[in-house]
Structures are given as C-alpha cells and as structure tokens.
GROMACS .gro file of C-alpha atoms in nm:
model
  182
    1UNK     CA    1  -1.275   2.296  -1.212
    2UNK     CA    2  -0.950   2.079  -1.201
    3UNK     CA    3  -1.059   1.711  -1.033
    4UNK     CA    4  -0.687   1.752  -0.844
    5UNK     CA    5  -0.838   2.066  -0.669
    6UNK     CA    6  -1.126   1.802  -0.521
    7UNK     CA    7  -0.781   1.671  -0.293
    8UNK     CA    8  -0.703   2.067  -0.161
    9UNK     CA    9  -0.817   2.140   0.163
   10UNK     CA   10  -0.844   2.498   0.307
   11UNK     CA   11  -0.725   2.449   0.649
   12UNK     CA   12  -0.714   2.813   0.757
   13UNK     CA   13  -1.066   2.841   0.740
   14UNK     CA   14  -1.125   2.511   0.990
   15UNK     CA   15  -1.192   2.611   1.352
   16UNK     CA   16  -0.993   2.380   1.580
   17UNK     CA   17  -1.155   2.034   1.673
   18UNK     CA   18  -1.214   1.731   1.428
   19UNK     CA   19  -1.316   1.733   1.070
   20UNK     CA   20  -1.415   1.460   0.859
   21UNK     CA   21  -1.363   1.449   0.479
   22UNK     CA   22  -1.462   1.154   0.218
   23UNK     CA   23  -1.357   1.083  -0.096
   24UNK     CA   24  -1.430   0.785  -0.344
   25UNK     CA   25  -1.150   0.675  -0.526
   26UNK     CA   26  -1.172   0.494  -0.886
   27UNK     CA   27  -0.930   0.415  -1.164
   28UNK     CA   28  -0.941   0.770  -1.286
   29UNK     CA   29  -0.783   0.891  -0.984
   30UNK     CA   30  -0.453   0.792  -1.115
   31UNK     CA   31  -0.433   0.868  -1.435
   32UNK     CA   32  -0.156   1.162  -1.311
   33UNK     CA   33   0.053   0.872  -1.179
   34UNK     CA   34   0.261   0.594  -1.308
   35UNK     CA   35   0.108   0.325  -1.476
   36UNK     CA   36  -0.050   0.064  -1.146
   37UNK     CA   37  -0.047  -0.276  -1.138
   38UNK     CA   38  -0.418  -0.314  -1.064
   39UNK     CA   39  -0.748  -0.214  -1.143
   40UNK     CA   40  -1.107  -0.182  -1.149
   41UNK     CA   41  -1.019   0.033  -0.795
   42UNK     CA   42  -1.336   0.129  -0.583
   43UNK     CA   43  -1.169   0.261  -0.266
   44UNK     CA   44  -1.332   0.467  -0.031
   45UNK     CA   45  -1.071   0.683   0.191
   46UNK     CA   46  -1.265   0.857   0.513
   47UNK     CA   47  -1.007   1.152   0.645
   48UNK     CA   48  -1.024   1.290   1.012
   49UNK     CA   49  -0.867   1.599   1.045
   50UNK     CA   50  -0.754   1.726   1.381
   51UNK     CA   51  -0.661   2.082   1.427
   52UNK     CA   52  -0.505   2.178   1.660
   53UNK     CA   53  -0.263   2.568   1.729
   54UNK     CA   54   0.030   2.486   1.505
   55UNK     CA   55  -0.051   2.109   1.384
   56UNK     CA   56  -0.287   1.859   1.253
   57UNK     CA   57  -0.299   1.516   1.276
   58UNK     CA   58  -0.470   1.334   1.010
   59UNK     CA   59  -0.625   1.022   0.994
   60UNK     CA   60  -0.677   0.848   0.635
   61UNK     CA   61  -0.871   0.489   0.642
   62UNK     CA   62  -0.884   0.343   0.340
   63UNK     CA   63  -1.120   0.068   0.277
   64UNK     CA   64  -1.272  -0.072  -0.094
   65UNK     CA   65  -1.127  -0.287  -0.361
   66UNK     CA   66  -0.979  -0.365  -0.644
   67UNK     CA   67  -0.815  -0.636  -0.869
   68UNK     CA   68  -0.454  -0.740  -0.919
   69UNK     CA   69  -0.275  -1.042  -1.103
   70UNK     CA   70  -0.232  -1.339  -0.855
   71UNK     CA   71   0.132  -1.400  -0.809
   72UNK     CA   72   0.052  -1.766  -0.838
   73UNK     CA   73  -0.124  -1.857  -1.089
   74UNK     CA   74  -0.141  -1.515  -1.283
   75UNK     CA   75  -0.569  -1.474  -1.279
   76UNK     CA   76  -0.686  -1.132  -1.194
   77UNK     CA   77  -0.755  -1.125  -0.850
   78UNK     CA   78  -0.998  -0.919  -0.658
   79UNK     CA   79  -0.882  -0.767  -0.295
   80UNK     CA   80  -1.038  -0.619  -0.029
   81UNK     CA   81  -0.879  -0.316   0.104
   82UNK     CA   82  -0.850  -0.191   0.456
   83UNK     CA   83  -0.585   0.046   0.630
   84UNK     CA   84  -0.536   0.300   0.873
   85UNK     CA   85  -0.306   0.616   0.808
   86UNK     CA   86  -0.213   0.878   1.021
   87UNK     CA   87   0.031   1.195   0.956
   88UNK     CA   88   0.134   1.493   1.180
   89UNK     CA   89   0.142   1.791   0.936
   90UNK     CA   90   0.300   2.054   1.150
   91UNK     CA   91   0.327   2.422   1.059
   92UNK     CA   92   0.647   2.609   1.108
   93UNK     CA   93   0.879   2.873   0.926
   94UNK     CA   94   1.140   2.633   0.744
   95UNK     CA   95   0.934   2.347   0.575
   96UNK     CA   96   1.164   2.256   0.372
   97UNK     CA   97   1.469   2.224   0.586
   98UNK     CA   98   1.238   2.031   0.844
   99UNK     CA   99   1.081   1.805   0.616
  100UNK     CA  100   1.466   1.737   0.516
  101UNK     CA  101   1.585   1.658   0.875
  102UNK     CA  102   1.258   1.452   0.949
  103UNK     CA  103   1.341   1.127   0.965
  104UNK     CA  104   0.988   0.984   1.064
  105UNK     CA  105   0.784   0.940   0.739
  106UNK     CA  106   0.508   1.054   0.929
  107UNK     CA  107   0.515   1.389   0.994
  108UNK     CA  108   0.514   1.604   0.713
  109UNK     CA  109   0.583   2.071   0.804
  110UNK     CA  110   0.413   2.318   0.568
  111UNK     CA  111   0.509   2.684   0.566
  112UNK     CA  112   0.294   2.908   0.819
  113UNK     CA  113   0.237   3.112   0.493
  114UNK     CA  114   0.026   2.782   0.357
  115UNK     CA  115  -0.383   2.795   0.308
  116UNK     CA  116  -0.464   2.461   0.137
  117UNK     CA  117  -0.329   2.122   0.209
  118UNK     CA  118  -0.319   1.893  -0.079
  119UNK     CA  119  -0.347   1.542   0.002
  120UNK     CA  120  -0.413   1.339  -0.392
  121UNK     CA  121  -0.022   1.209  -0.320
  122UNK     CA  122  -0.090   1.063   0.033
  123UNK     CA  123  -0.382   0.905  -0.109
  124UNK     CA  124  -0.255   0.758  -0.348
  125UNK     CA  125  -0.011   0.641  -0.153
  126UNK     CA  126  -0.192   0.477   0.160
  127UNK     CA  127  -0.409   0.287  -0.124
  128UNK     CA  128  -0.093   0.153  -0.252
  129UNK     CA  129   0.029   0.037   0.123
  130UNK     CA  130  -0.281  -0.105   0.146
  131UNK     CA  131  -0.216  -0.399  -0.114
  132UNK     CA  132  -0.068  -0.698   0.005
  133UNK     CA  133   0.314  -0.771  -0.082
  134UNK     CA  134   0.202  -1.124  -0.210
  135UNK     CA  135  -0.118  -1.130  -0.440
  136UNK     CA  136  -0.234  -1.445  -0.409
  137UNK     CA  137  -0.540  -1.667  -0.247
  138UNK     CA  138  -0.504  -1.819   0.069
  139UNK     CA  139  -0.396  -2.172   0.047
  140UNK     CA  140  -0.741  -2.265   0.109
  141UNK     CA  141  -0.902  -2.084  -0.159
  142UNK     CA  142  -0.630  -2.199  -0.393
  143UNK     CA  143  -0.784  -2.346  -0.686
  144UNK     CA  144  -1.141  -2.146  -0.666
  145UNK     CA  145  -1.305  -1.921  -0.898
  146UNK     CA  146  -1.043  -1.711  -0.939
  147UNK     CA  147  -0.767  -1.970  -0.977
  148UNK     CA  148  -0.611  -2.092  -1.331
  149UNK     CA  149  -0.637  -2.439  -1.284
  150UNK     CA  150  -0.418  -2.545  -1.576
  151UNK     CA  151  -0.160  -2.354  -1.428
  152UNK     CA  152  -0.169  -2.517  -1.033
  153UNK     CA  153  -0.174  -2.786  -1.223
  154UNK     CA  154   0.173  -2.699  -1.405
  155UNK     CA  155   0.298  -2.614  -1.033
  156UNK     CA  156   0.161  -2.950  -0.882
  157UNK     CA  157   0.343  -3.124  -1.152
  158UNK     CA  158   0.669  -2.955  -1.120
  159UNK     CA  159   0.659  -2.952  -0.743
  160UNK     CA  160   0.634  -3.353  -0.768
  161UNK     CA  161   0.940  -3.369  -1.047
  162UNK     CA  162   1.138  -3.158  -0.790
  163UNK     CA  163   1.163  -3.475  -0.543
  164UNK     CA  164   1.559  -3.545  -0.497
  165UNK     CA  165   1.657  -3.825  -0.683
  166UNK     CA  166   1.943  -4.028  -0.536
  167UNK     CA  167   2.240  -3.860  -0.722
  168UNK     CA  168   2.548  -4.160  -0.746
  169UNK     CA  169   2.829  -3.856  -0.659
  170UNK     CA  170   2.685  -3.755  -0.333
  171UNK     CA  171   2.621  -4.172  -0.210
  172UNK     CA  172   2.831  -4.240   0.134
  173UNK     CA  173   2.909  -3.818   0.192
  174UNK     CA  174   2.521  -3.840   0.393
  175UNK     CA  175   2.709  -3.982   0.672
  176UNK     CA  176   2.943  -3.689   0.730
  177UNK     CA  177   2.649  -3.409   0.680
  178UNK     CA  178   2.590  -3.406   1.048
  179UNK     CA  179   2.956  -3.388   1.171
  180UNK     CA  180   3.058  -3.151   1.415
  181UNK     CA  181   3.432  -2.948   1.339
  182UNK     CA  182   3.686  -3.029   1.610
   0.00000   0.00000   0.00000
C-alpha cells in the first residue's frame, strides 16, 4: 500500500457531524518534498473534520518537535511545535475556476464528482508554518546547552569593536544633527 494513500480520506462515506483523524509525522514523511531545513521531526497533527451538506471545515493542530540550525550561533536547535489550522473545503461544480478566484488561502473547492480528500500537502505545510521565522534561543537561554559558545563569544567581541569611534571628518557637524529646515 502507498504510505501517501495513509493522507486520503474518503469523505463520501462520513455521515455528517465531527470526525477526528491522527497522524504521526517523522522525517520520512517528506521525503516526496524538497529538501527541509530541519530534522529529527516527531510531529503529531490531530485533524477534526466537520461535515457538513456541501462543505467541511477542517481543523489540523499540529503539535511535536523537531531540530533546526540556530540562526545565531549555528548549533542544532530543538523546537517545540504547536499550531492551529483550519480550512473550508467546499464542494461545488467548477473547482478549478473557484479555487482560481479564491483569494482567501483558506478555503480550498473540490469537484462534487470527488470521493477522497488528500491532505499529505496541507500537512506538510501547517508543520512548516509552525516553525518560527527566527531559530534561535531566547535571550535568556542564550549561551545554554545548545549554544556554541565560541561563537557568542565571536559576536560579543565584534559587538564591542562596533562602538563608534570619534571619526576627525564628522567633529563640529554633531551640532547641526538636530536642526530643524526653515
């Protein structure tokens, strides 16, 4: 059985009402993507699935971990994950021509001809949202376990050689910094 098919959900067969799907995520999962910039991924992503006559809303919380390169001091990192999700997949004649007009990223049409809704790519996608846009330690874990000391120690150093130094062009020009134009 093709491990893609484990993301297909037959949604015609689904009485109306809620229904709740997990899935555990690792690094295998994306192996059919793009090379990531992290790893050792444990995410678990809990899906509620509302259906309703002609849509369902679906809720995705992600939640797990995995370890990036620190922006900072370039250490792998490990983060916590945690995110909410939801879509509005609605079911109509002319997916494709909706889903072209759509402008909210969050509502997604199928055909009313569809049986299975595959959800790998939104998946994959929410666990990527779910990473910060800075990978780094808070400023007061900076220099923990997880910290390359040598290298805050580099930044220290060149944050300290940054100081202005009194530059002999600039001396007497301080005094018309502040001016106002008349």
């Amino acid at each position: 059985m093709n491990s893609r098919r484990n993301y297909d959900i037959a949604f015609v067969g689904l009485k109306p009402g809620n229904h709740e799907f997990e899935y555990t995520i690792d690094d295998k999962f994306f192996v059919e993507y793009q090379e990531q910039d992290f790893r050792h991924c444990t995410a678990h992503v809990k899906l509620t699935l509302e259906k309703q006559n002609g849509f369902m809303l679906l809720k995705f919380e992600v939640g797990g971990k995995l370890e990036v390169i620190c922006d900072r001091c370039g250490n792998n990192l490990p983060l916590e994950l945690w995110d909410e999700f939801n879509i509005v997949v609605k079911i109509v004649d002319e997916p494709d021509v909706m889903n072209e007009q759509e402008e909210d990223p969050d509502v997604y049409y199928i055909s009313k001809g569809e049986s299975h809704l595959h959800i790998a790519d939104w998946i994959y996608e929410f666990i990527n949202l779910s990473i910060p846009m800075q990978r780094m330690c808070a400023d007061d874990e900076m220099g923990g376990p997880h910290c390359n000391k040598e290298v805050l120690e580099m930044l220290r150093n060149l944050e300290e050689q940054k100081q202005p130094s009194a530059n002999p062009l600039w001396k007497g020009l301080e005094k018309f910094k502040d001016l106002e134009d008349n």
